[in-house]
Short mmCIF file of C-alpha atoms in Angstrom, two decimals:
data_model
loop_
_atom_site.label_atom_id
_atom_site.label_comp_id
_atom_site.label_asym_id
_atom_site.label_seq_id
_atom_site.Cartn_x
_atom_site.Cartn_y
_atom_site.Cartn_z
CA MET A 1 23.62 7.85 -52.96
CA SER A 2 24.46 4.30 -51.91
CA THR A 3 22.10 2.74 -49.37
CA ILE A 4 25.18 2.05 -47.23
CA LEU A 5 26.09 5.75 -47.16
CA GLN A 6 22.45 6.65 -46.63
CA ALA A 7 22.41 4.43 -43.55
CA ILE A 8 25.45 6.23 -42.12
CA ARG A 9 23.79 9.60 -42.69
CA LYS A 10 20.54 8.37 -41.15
CA TYR A 11 22.17 7.14 -37.95
CA ALA A 12 24.42 10.22 -37.80
CA ASN A 13 21.37 12.49 -37.91
CA GLU A 14 19.05 10.46 -35.69
CA ARG A 15 21.49 8.93 -33.17
CA SER A 16 24.67 10.98 -33.46
CA GLU A 17 26.35 9.43 -30.38
CA LEU A 18 25.81 5.85 -31.57
CA VAL A 19 29.22 4.17 -31.97
CA ALA A 20 29.94 2.83 -35.44
CA PHE A 21 33.51 1.55 -34.99
CA ARG A 22 35.97 1.02 -32.18
CA GLY A 23 39.60 0.06 -32.56
CA GLU A 24 42.86 1.56 -33.76
CA ASN A 25 43.96 3.78 -36.59
CA PHE A 26 46.82 3.20 -39.02
CA THR A 27 49.42 4.40 -36.50
CA GLY A 28 48.07 2.20 -33.70
CA GLU A 29 46.21 4.86 -31.74
CA GLU A 30 42.98 3.55 -30.20
CA GLN A 31 39.87 5.51 -31.15
CA THR A 32 36.09 5.36 -31.14
CA LEU A 33 34.06 6.67 -34.08
CA THR A 34 30.40 7.57 -33.71
CA TYR A 35 28.23 7.55 -36.80
CA ALA A 36 28.32 11.37 -36.84
CA GLU A 37 32.13 11.41 -36.63
CA LEU A 38 32.37 8.71 -39.27
CA LEU A 39 30.23 10.71 -41.68
CA ASP A 40 32.41 13.81 -41.21
CA ARG A 41 35.59 11.84 -41.80
CA ILE A 42 34.22 10.15 -44.91
CA GLU A 43 33.16 13.47 -46.41
CA ASP A 44 36.55 15.08 -45.67
CA ALA A 45 38.41 12.09 -47.08
CA ALA A 46 36.29 12.07 -50.25
CA GLU A 47 37.36 15.68 -50.89
CA VAL A 48 41.03 14.65 -50.56
CA LEU A 49 40.52 11.89 -53.14
CA GLN A 50 38.68 14.18 -55.54
CA ARG A 51 41.54 16.71 -55.39
CA GLN A 52 43.87 13.95 -56.60
CA ASN A 53 41.65 13.36 -59.64
CA ALA A 54 41.84 9.68 -58.80
CA ARG A 55 40.55 7.23 -61.36
CA CYS A 56 41.37 4.05 -59.43
CA ILE A 57 42.68 3.69 -55.87
CA ALA A 58 44.87 0.85 -54.61
CA LEU A 59 44.53 0.42 -50.84
CA LYS A 60 47.16 -1.71 -49.10
CA ALA A 61 47.30 -1.58 -45.31
CA GLU A 62 46.58 -3.57 -42.18
CA ASN A 63 43.05 -3.43 -40.77
CA SER A 64 42.31 -0.08 -39.11
CA LEU A 65 39.70 2.63 -38.71
CA ASP A 66 41.55 4.56 -41.42
CA TRP A 67 41.17 1.61 -43.82
CA ILE A 68 37.42 1.78 -43.29
CA VAL A 69 37.29 5.55 -43.87
CA ALA A 70 39.34 5.19 -47.08
CA ASP A 71 37.03 2.48 -48.40
CA LEU A 72 33.84 4.42 -47.67
CA SER A 73 35.23 7.72 -48.96
CA ALA A 74 36.03 6.10 -52.31
CA MET A 75 32.41 4.95 -52.45
CA LEU A 76 31.20 8.48 -51.69
CA ALA A 77 33.55 10.01 -54.27
CA GLY A 78 32.46 7.50 -56.92
CA ILE A 79 36.03 6.22 -57.47
CA ALA A 80 36.87 2.57 -58.08
CA ILE A 81 38.99 1.07 -55.29
CA VAL A 82 41.04 -2.12 -55.26
CA PRO A 83 41.96 -3.47 -51.80
CA ILE A 84 45.23 -5.43 -51.86
CA PRO A 85 46.01 -8.08 -49.23
CA THR A 86 49.18 -7.28 -47.31
CA PHE A 87 50.26 -10.91 -47.76
CA PHE A 88 50.35 -10.67 -51.57
CA SER A 89 53.83 -11.20 -52.99
CA ASP A 90 55.64 -8.33 -54.74
CA GLN A 91 54.90 -10.06 -58.04
CA GLN A 92 51.19 -10.21 -57.26
CA VAL A 93 51.10 -6.57 -56.14
CA GLN A 94 52.72 -5.46 -59.38
CA HIS A 95 50.25 -7.57 -61.32
CA VAL A 96 47.32 -5.93 -59.50
CA LEU A 97 48.65 -2.42 -60.17
CA THR A 98 49.27 -3.18 -63.84
CA GLU A 99 45.88 -4.81 -64.40
CA SER A 100 43.83 -2.21 -62.49
CA GLY A 101 45.73 0.83 -63.70
CA ALA A 102 45.57 2.31 -60.18
CA ASP A 103 46.79 5.90 -60.24
CA VAL A 104 46.45 6.70 -56.51
CA LEU A 105 48.02 4.49 -53.85
CA ILE A 106 46.96 4.63 -50.20
CA GLY A 107 48.68 2.97 -47.26
CA ASP A 108 51.90 0.90 -47.22
CA TRP A 109 53.58 2.02 -50.43
CA GLN A 110 57.07 3.06 -49.37
CA GLY A 111 59.34 3.21 -52.38
CA TYR A 112 56.54 4.21 -54.75
CA GLY A 113 57.32 7.92 -54.81
CA GLU A 114 56.59 10.98 -52.71
CA VAL A 115 53.65 11.30 -50.34
CA VAL A 116 51.25 13.86 -51.86
CA ALA A 117 48.58 13.87 -49.14
CA HIS A 118 47.19 11.98 -46.17
CA LEU A 119 43.84 10.27 -45.81
CA GLU A 120 43.39 10.26 -42.04
CA SER A 121 46.83 8.89 -41.07
CA LEU A 122 47.24 6.86 -44.27
CA PRO A 123 49.83 8.27 -46.72
CA VAL A 124 48.65 8.93 -50.28
CA TYR A 125 50.89 8.50 -53.34
CA LYS A 126 50.38 9.36 -57.01
CA ARG A 127 51.33 6.82 -59.65
CA ALA A 128 51.93 7.42 -63.34
CA VAL A 129 49.79 5.08 -65.43
CA SER A 130 49.92 4.11 -69.06
CA GLY A 131 48.23 1.37 -71.02
CA THR A 132 44.74 0.15 -71.83
CA ASP A 133 41.86 0.98 -69.49
CA LYS A 134 40.44 -2.36 -68.33
CA ILE A 135 38.04 -1.14 -65.64
CA LEU A 136 34.48 -1.95 -66.66
CA PRO A 137 31.90 0.89 -66.64
CA GLY A 138 30.08 1.13 -63.31
CA THR A 139 32.85 -0.50 -61.27
CA GLY A 140 32.96 0.57 -57.62
CA LYS A 141 35.30 -2.09 -56.27
CA ILE A 142 37.83 -4.44 -57.82
CA THR A 143 38.60 -7.56 -55.83
CA PHE A 144 41.38 -9.90 -56.85
CA THR A 145 40.85 -13.62 -56.40
CA SER A 146 44.05 -15.43 -55.51
CA GLY A 147 43.35 -18.48 -57.67
CA SER A 148 46.09 -21.08 -57.96
CA THR A 149 48.75 -18.93 -59.60
CA GLY A 150 50.68 -15.75 -58.94
CA THR A 151 48.50 -13.77 -61.34
CA PRO A 152 45.12 -13.31 -59.66
CA LYS A 153 42.09 -12.08 -61.64
CA GLY A 154 40.40 -8.79 -60.88
CA VAL A 155 36.62 -8.99 -60.40
CA CYS A 156 34.75 -5.74 -61.18
CA LEU A 157 31.86 -5.16 -58.77
CA SER A 158 29.35 -2.32 -58.87
CA VAL A 159 28.19 -0.51 -55.75
CA MET A 160 24.81 -2.10 -56.46
CA ASN A 161 26.43 -5.56 -56.23
CA LEU A 162 27.76 -4.62 -52.79
CA GLU A 163 24.45 -3.13 -51.68
CA ARG A 164 22.46 -6.23 -52.65
CA ILE A 165 24.58 -8.67 -50.70
CA SER A 166 24.95 -6.34 -47.71
CA THR A 167 21.22 -5.64 -47.52
CA THR A 168 20.36 -9.34 -47.75
CA LEU A 169 22.88 -10.36 -45.07
CA ALA A 170 21.69 -7.56 -42.78
CA ALA A 171 18.15 -8.91 -43.06
CA GLU A 172 19.29 -12.52 -42.49
CA ILE A 173 21.22 -11.80 -39.27
CA LYS A 174 19.20 -8.88 -37.90
CA GLY A 175 19.03 -9.11 -34.12
CA GLN A 176 21.97 -11.55 -33.99
CA SER A 177 24.80 -9.01 -34.12
CA HIS A 178 25.37 -5.88 -32.04
CA ARG A 179 29.14 -6.07 -31.55
CA HIS A 180 31.05 -7.58 -34.45
CA LEU A 181 34.77 -8.31 -34.13
CA ILE A 182 36.59 -7.95 -37.45
CA LEU A 183 39.11 -10.79 -37.66
CA LEU A 184 39.85 -11.45 -41.33
CA PRO A 185 41.73 -8.89 -43.42
CA LEU A 186 39.38 -6.17 -44.70
CA SER A 187 41.02 -6.66 -48.09
CA THR A 188 39.10 -9.96 -48.10
CA LEU A 189 35.77 -9.21 -49.75
CA LEU A 190 33.81 -11.30 -47.24
CA GLU A 191 35.04 -9.30 -44.24
CA ASN A 192 34.84 -6.06 -46.21
CA VAL A 193 31.12 -6.74 -46.58
CA THR A 194 30.38 -8.34 -43.22
CA GLY A 195 32.74 -6.20 -41.14
CA ILE A 196 31.88 -2.78 -42.60
CA TYR A 197 28.76 -2.64 -44.76
CA VAL A 198 26.45 -5.02 -42.86
CA PRO A 199 27.09 -3.45 -39.41
CA LEU A 200 26.51 0.01 -40.89
CA LEU A 201 23.18 -1.03 -42.36
CA LEU A 202 22.17 -2.51 -39.00
CA GLY A 203 23.34 0.50 -37.01
CA VAL A 204 25.58 -1.62 -34.77
CA THR A 205 29.21 -1.42 -33.64
CA ALA A 206 32.17 -3.21 -35.24
CA VAL A 207 35.59 -3.53 -33.63
CA VAL A 208 38.74 -3.34 -35.76
CA PHE A 209 42.37 -3.97 -34.83
CA ARG A 210 45.32 -5.03 -36.93
CA GLY A 211 45.62 -8.79 -37.31
CA SER A 212 48.70 -9.21 -35.11
CA ARG A 213 46.75 -7.94 -32.08
CA LEU A 214 44.10 -10.59 -32.71
CA GLY A 215 46.51 -13.47 -33.32
CA LEU A 216 46.41 -13.38 -37.12
CA SER A 217 49.38 -12.53 -39.33
CA GLY A 218 49.90 -12.89 -43.07
CA SER A 219 47.65 -15.39 -44.80
CA SER A 220 47.88 -18.27 -42.32
CA GLN A 221 50.01 -17.48 -39.23
CA PHE A 222 48.03 -17.90 -36.02
CA ASP A 223 48.70 -17.12 -32.34
CA ALA A 224 46.12 -18.86 -30.15
CA ARG A 225 47.05 -16.87 -27.04
CA ALA A 226 46.50 -13.51 -28.74
CA PHE A 227 43.24 -14.75 -30.27
CA THR A 228 42.01 -15.87 -26.86
CA GLY A 229 42.99 -12.52 -25.37
CA ALA A 230 41.03 -10.67 -28.04
CA LEU A 231 37.91 -12.74 -27.32
CA VAL A 232 38.26 -12.08 -23.58
CA ALA A 233 38.74 -8.34 -24.09
CA GLN A 234 36.10 -7.72 -26.74
CA ARG A 235 33.36 -10.29 -26.01
CA PRO A 236 31.93 -10.08 -29.55
CA ASP A 237 28.53 -11.49 -30.42
CA SER A 238 29.39 -12.09 -34.09
CA LEU A 239 32.46 -13.31 -35.97
CA VAL A 240 33.40 -14.41 -39.49
CA LEU A 241 35.85 -17.32 -39.48
CA THR A 242 37.65 -19.65 -41.84
CA PRO A 243 37.41 -23.40 -41.06
CA ALA A 244 40.90 -23.28 -39.53
CA LEU A 245 39.84 -20.48 -37.19
CA LEU A 246 36.69 -22.37 -36.26
CA MET A 247 38.84 -25.34 -35.22
CA ALA A 248 40.97 -22.98 -33.14
CA LEU A 249 37.87 -21.48 -31.54
CA ILE A 250 36.57 -24.96 -30.67
CA GLN A 251 39.83 -25.78 -28.89
CA ILE A 252 39.81 -22.44 -27.05
CA VAL A 253 36.20 -22.81 -25.91
CA GLN A 254 36.90 -26.34 -24.70
CA ALA A 255 39.42 -24.78 -22.30
CA HIS A 256 37.43 -21.59 -21.65
CA PRO A 257 33.68 -22.38 -22.05
CA GLU A 258 32.67 -18.89 -20.92
CA LEU A 259 34.03 -17.38 -24.14
CA ALA A 260 31.13 -18.85 -26.11
CA GLU A 261 28.52 -17.11 -23.94
CA SER A 262 28.58 -13.77 -25.79
CA LEU A 263 28.43 -15.31 -29.28
CA ASN A 264 25.16 -15.16 -31.23
CA PHE A 265 26.32 -15.77 -34.81
CA VAL A 266 29.57 -17.19 -36.15
CA ALA A 267 29.72 -17.40 -39.93
CA VAL A 268 32.21 -19.88 -41.40
CA GLY A 269 33.37 -19.81 -45.00
CA GLY A 270 36.32 -19.93 -47.37
CA ALA A 271 36.51 -23.73 -47.63
CA ARG A 272 34.39 -26.81 -47.02
CA VAL A 273 33.62 -27.54 -43.35
CA ALA A 274 33.07 -31.06 -42.03
CA ALA A 275 29.60 -31.55 -40.55
CA GLU A 276 31.18 -33.02 -37.41
CA LEU A 277 32.99 -29.73 -36.73
CA ILE A 278 29.77 -27.71 -36.99
CA THR A 279 28.04 -30.20 -34.69
CA ARG A 280 30.91 -30.08 -32.20
CA ALA A 281 30.82 -26.28 -32.22
CA HIS A 282 27.11 -26.27 -31.42
CA GLN A 283 27.64 -28.77 -28.61
CA LEU A 284 30.09 -26.29 -27.07
CA GLY A 285 27.68 -23.38 -27.44
CA ILE A 286 29.40 -21.88 -30.50
CA PRO A 287 26.63 -20.81 -32.92
CA ALA A 288 28.61 -21.68 -36.07
CA TYR A 289 26.89 -21.50 -39.46
CA GLU A 290 28.57 -22.45 -42.71
CA GLY A 291 28.08 -20.38 -45.83
CA TYR A 292 29.30 -20.36 -49.41
CA GLY A 293 30.21 -17.59 -51.77
CA LEU A 294 32.55 -16.31 -54.43
CA SER A 295 33.94 -12.95 -55.43
CA GLU A 296 32.10 -13.11 -58.74
CA CYS A 297 28.83 -12.83 -56.75
CA ALA A 298 30.08 -10.15 -54.34
CA SER A 299 30.77 -12.84 -51.72
CA VAL A 300 27.95 -14.84 -50.07
CA VAL A 301 25.57 -16.97 -52.15
CA SER A 302 24.12 -19.28 -49.51
CA LEU A 303 24.13 -19.39 -45.72
CA ASN A 304 22.94 -21.47 -42.80
CA THR A 305 21.20 -19.42 -40.12
CA PRO A 306 19.64 -20.08 -36.70
CA PHE A 307 16.30 -20.30 -38.50
CA ALA A 308 17.35 -22.78 -41.21
CA SER A 309 20.43 -24.89 -40.70
CA LYS A 310 21.78 -28.26 -41.80
CA ALA A 311 25.27 -29.32 -40.71
CA GLY A 312 27.46 -30.35 -43.65
CA SER A 313 25.63 -28.07 -46.06
CA CYS A 314 26.51 -24.48 -46.88
CA GLY A 315 22.93 -23.35 -46.33
CA LYS A 316 20.05 -22.17 -48.42
CA VAL A 317 20.53 -19.76 -51.29
CA LEU A 318 20.04 -16.15 -50.24
CA PRO A 319 16.87 -14.40 -51.48
CA HIS A 320 18.67 -12.17 -53.98
CA MET A 321 20.28 -15.15 -55.75
CA ASN A 322 19.15 -18.08 -57.89
CA VAL A 323 21.04 -21.35 -58.36
CA ALA A 324 20.84 -24.38 -60.65
CA LEU A 325 22.93 -27.46 -61.41
CA SER A 326 24.39 -28.32 -64.79
CA ALA A 327 24.26 -31.82 -66.26
CA ASP A 328 27.57 -32.65 -64.52
CA ASN A 329 26.45 -31.06 -61.21
CA GLU A 330 28.38 -27.82 -61.54
CA LEU A 331 26.71 -25.05 -59.53
CA LEU A 332 25.31 -22.22 -61.67
CA VAL A 333 24.29 -18.87 -60.18
CA ARG A 334 22.52 -15.69 -61.21
CA GLY A 335 21.03 -12.65 -59.49
CA ASN A 336 24.03 -10.66 -58.23
CA VAL A 337 26.79 -11.58 -60.63
CA ALA A 338 29.68 -9.13 -61.03
CA LEU A 339 30.17 -6.89 -64.04
CA GLY A 340 33.01 -9.15 -65.12
CA TYR A 341 36.78 -9.41 -64.88
CA LEU A 342 39.02 -6.50 -65.79
CA GLY A 343 38.67 -6.11 -69.54
CA GLU A 344 36.29 -9.10 -69.73
CA PRO A 345 32.60 -8.27 -69.15
CA PHE A 346 30.40 -11.22 -68.24
CA SER A 347 27.64 -12.29 -70.60
CA GLY A 348 24.95 -14.92 -70.46
CA GLU A 349 22.16 -15.60 -67.99
CA TRP A 350 24.05 -17.95 -65.65
CA TYR A 351 27.56 -17.86 -64.18
CA ALA A 352 29.31 -21.24 -63.89
CA THR A 353 31.04 -21.33 -60.50
CA GLY A 354 33.40 -24.24 -61.13
CA ASP A 355 32.11 -25.90 -57.94
CA ILE A 356 30.54 -29.37 -57.89
CA ALA A 357 27.49 -29.37 -55.62
CA SER A 358 24.19 -31.02 -54.76
CA LEU A 359 20.85 -29.40 -53.91
CA ASP A 360 18.47 -31.29 -51.63
CA ASP A 361 14.67 -31.19 -51.49
CA ASP A 362 14.77 -28.60 -48.68
CA GLY A 363 16.89 -26.23 -50.75
CA PHE A 364 20.21 -26.73 -48.95
CA ILE A 365 23.37 -26.62 -51.05
CA THR A 366 26.19 -29.06 -50.30
CA LEU A 367 29.57 -28.57 -51.95
CA GLN A 368 31.68 -31.51 -53.11
CA GLY A 369 34.73 -29.62 -54.33
CA ARG A 370 36.20 -27.71 -57.23
CA LYS A 371 35.47 -29.18 -60.64
CA LYS A 372 39.04 -28.58 -61.82
CA ASN A 373 40.46 -30.24 -58.69
CA GLN A 374 38.64 -33.53 -59.10
CA ILE A 375 40.90 -36.55 -58.99
CA ILE A 376 40.09 -39.36 -61.43
CA THR A 377 41.68 -42.60 -60.25
CA SER A 378 42.84 -45.39 -62.54
CA PHE A 379 39.61 -47.19 -61.65
CA GLY A 380 37.62 -44.26 -63.05
CA ARG A 381 36.45 -42.93 -59.68
CA ASN A 382 35.86 -39.16 -59.50
CA ILE A 383 36.96 -37.87 -56.09
CA SER A 384 36.90 -34.33 -54.71
CA PRO A 385 40.03 -33.91 -52.58
CA GLU A 386 38.40 -31.06 -50.61
CA TRP A 387 35.83 -33.50 -49.25
CA ILE A 388 38.53 -35.80 -47.83
CA GLU A 389 40.69 -32.91 -46.60
CA SER A 390 37.85 -31.26 -44.70
CA GLN A 391 36.74 -34.53 -43.10
CA ALA A 392 40.33 -35.29 -42.06
CA GLN A 393 40.26 -32.25 -39.78
CA VAL A 394 37.86 -34.11 -37.49
CA PHE A 395 40.59 -36.70 -36.74
CA ALA A 396 43.72 -34.52 -37.10
CA PRO A 397 42.62 -30.97 -36.25
CA GLY A 398 44.96 -28.22 -37.36
CA CYS A 399 46.95 -30.52 -39.64
CA THR A 400 47.67 -29.41 -43.21
CA LEU A 401 46.73 -32.29 -45.52
CA VAL A 402 46.66 -32.34 -49.34
CA VAL A 403 45.23 -35.37 -51.15
CA THR A 404 46.74 -36.58 -54.44
CA GLY A 405 46.21 -39.58 -56.73
CA GLU A 406 45.38 -38.52 -60.27
CA ALA A 407 45.40 -41.62 -62.51
CA GLU A 408 46.65 -43.73 -59.59
CA SER A 409 44.94 -46.82 -58.19
CA ARG A 410 45.04 -45.46 -54.64
CA LEU A 411 45.16 -42.07 -52.96
CA SER A 412 48.14 -40.50 -51.23
CA ALA A 413 48.39 -37.40 -49.07
CA VAL A 414 51.03 -34.88 -48.12
CA ILE A 415 50.63 -33.94 -44.46
CA SER A 416 52.33 -31.83 -41.81
CA PRO A 417 53.79 -33.68 -38.78
CA GLN A 418 51.54 -34.41 -35.83
CA GLU A 419 51.78 -36.87 -32.96
CA ASN A 420 50.37 -40.32 -33.78
CA ILE A 421 49.38 -39.09 -37.22
CA ALA A 422 49.39 -42.55 -38.82
CA ASP A 423 46.94 -43.87 -36.21
CA LYS A 424 44.70 -40.82 -36.66
CA ILE A 425 44.56 -41.23 -40.43
CA GLN A 426 43.94 -44.97 -40.06
CA LYS A 427 40.92 -44.20 -37.85
CA PHE A 428 39.83 -41.64 -40.45
CA ASN A 429 40.19 -44.23 -43.22
CA ASP A 430 37.83 -46.54 -41.33
CA THR A 431 35.04 -43.99 -41.87
CA LEU A 432 35.60 -43.68 -45.63
CA PRO A 433 34.56 -45.81 -48.61
CA ASP A 434 37.45 -47.91 -49.91
CA TYR A 435 38.09 -45.76 -52.98
CA ALA A 436 38.54 -42.59 -50.86
CA ARG A 437 40.99 -43.98 -48.30
CA ILE A 438 44.51 -42.60 -47.98
CA HIS A 439 47.03 -45.40 -48.57
CA ARG A 440 50.31 -43.49 -48.52
CA LEU A 441 51.01 -40.66 -46.14
CA LEU A 442 53.99 -38.40 -46.87
CA VAL A 443 54.89 -36.49 -43.71
CA VAL A 444 56.63 -33.26 -44.70
CA PRO A 445 58.34 -31.09 -42.07
CA GLU A 446 57.52 -27.36 -42.14
CA LEU A 447 55.06 -28.03 -44.95
CA ARG A 448 53.61 -24.53 -45.00
CA THR A 449 57.02 -22.99 -45.67
CA LYS A 450 57.05 -24.47 -49.18
CA GLN A 451 55.70 -21.27 -50.67
CA HIS A 452 55.43 -22.50 -54.26
CA TRP A 453 53.13 -25.27 -53.00
CA PHE A 454 50.50 -22.82 -51.74
CA THR A 455 48.83 -19.66 -53.03
CA ALA A 456 49.07 -16.36 -51.16
CA ASN A 457 45.92 -17.16 -49.20
CA GLY A 458 46.99 -20.70 -48.35
CA ARG A 459 45.27 -22.87 -50.96
CA PRO A 460 47.35 -25.78 -52.31
CA VAL A 461 48.81 -25.54 -55.80
CA ARG A 462 47.68 -29.05 -56.57
CA GLU A 463 49.45 -29.72 -59.82
CA VAL A 464 52.82 -28.87 -58.22
CA ILE A 465 52.21 -31.08 -55.18
CA GLU A 466 50.82 -33.92 -57.34
CA HIS A 467 53.96 -33.85 -59.52
CA TRP A 468 56.25 -33.97 -56.47
CA VAL A 469 54.32 -36.84 -54.90
CA ARG A 470 54.46 -38.85 -58.12
CA GLN A 471 58.24 -38.37 -58.36
CA THR A 472 58.79 -39.17 -54.69
CA LEU A 473 56.68 -42.32 -54.69
CA ALA A 474 58.50 -43.62 -57.75
CA GLU A 475 61.57 -43.93 -55.49
CA GLN A 476 59.72 -45.54 -52.55
CA PRO A 477 58.87 -49.21 -52.02
CA TYR A 478 55.12 -49.80 -51.88
CA PHE A 479 53.97 -52.46 -49.45
CA CYS A 480 50.71 -51.34 -47.87
CA SER A 481 47.69 -53.60 -47.92
CA GLN A 482 44.14 -52.80 -48.92
CA THR A 483 43.42 -51.35 -45.45
CA ASP A 484 46.76 -50.19 -44.02
CA CYS A 485 48.25 -46.76 -44.52
CA GLN A 486 51.97 -46.56 -45.36
CA LEU A 487 53.81 -43.75 -43.53
CA ILE A 488 56.67 -42.09 -45.42
CA ASN A 489 58.70 -39.54 -43.47
CA ILE A 490 60.33 -37.01 -45.77
CA GLN A 491 63.61 -35.73 -44.39
CA SER A 492 64.18 -32.00 -43.95
CA SER A 493 67.36 -32.28 -46.04
CA VAL A 494 65.32 -33.55 -48.98
CA MET A 495 62.77 -30.75 -48.67
CA ALA A 496 65.51 -28.13 -48.47
CA THR A 497 66.49 -28.93 -52.06
CA LEU A 498 63.04 -28.03 -53.40
#
């Protein structure tokens, strides 16, 4: 039996009244689950799944206690499960179902046939499947990376992959977390691991509510008031945040310093974080620690901790992993690599991450950006746009900014409107080397509504944006000097035609 399930059984037998999860179920009813109650529900749910003769389960629902029970019952029943983000487009959902061959659907699947059973309060549907079986032997979970297209790739992870990362993280943060607030969607592998498996191994309590109650909707909609209310009501001591949520937390704590008092450990991941933001968080009493990971390694690869931390880095490699750098500084990893993609088993000793990084003498990893995203200017300079974009958040917090400039002599950026944005970017430019400065700033109203410019989880589709910028600038006069930044306001009427 999985060490995660063994931990549940251990706490259920030894401390039956210990609370495992608090929050709401699929229908919105608030509940508390002790470890003993959780074990009973998992065992009952596993029997429901086994009666369906499920080969692969697709779980699509908002965060809830029932989501957690469904996930753990699939593990107990030995059935592969594929969590699907609720913000995936219909095209992406169909792609996931086709690729995974899921024959049992749980959760929000209206229009996919008749309900054949219920798992807690989650409806269960049967789905006819035909085609080639792509699930790799030993797969316990399939997680789909959003990538830069509408056809994400399915990563096949074994239960052992999940156990290794969960056990390591539990050891790294032991004593730091007793009340974890689940913020990110549980369909995100990072929160799936840190919000469910790690707390269970530690024997602590996690709190789960649907995203809208916590101020989070879809892939990037945010309500600061609801987020603040959740922090006031729950007083968590641990959180997992994206860089955008860390910036929001910094602003909230500036107004309400007491909200940082309960926090012991705030992990930040999903994109590069400027060192200044980590430093600012610590100055406010927010114990923020950047980490790095990828689905192909079951999430976290490296992590800063209270015992070993360096702002601007993504921490030291975790004990169960090994890393190396290729001749062109691409980060290579081994130690907890996935089984492979659906229909494509991995081979070879090392997995090439596609990330450009450096490794200092103390063992801290610092990311530069994605290898495929590197901009090569007409002067032959290699520039990682993620580096500039993350640093820009220090001067224009909360602003969406995408850097372009492939084969150009100078860089440009598409940016969402913000008061005094040209002055802010000019101050930012003063901190950068000349080759990395932004010389043309295209201010685009309602930037995030241009859906074909961003993936489902909010990452820019760079080749599309780069093409648009090149076309737009061809029609604009260029007059900025070596140091000034030209501001170009794009009219809403122009954007409406895209």
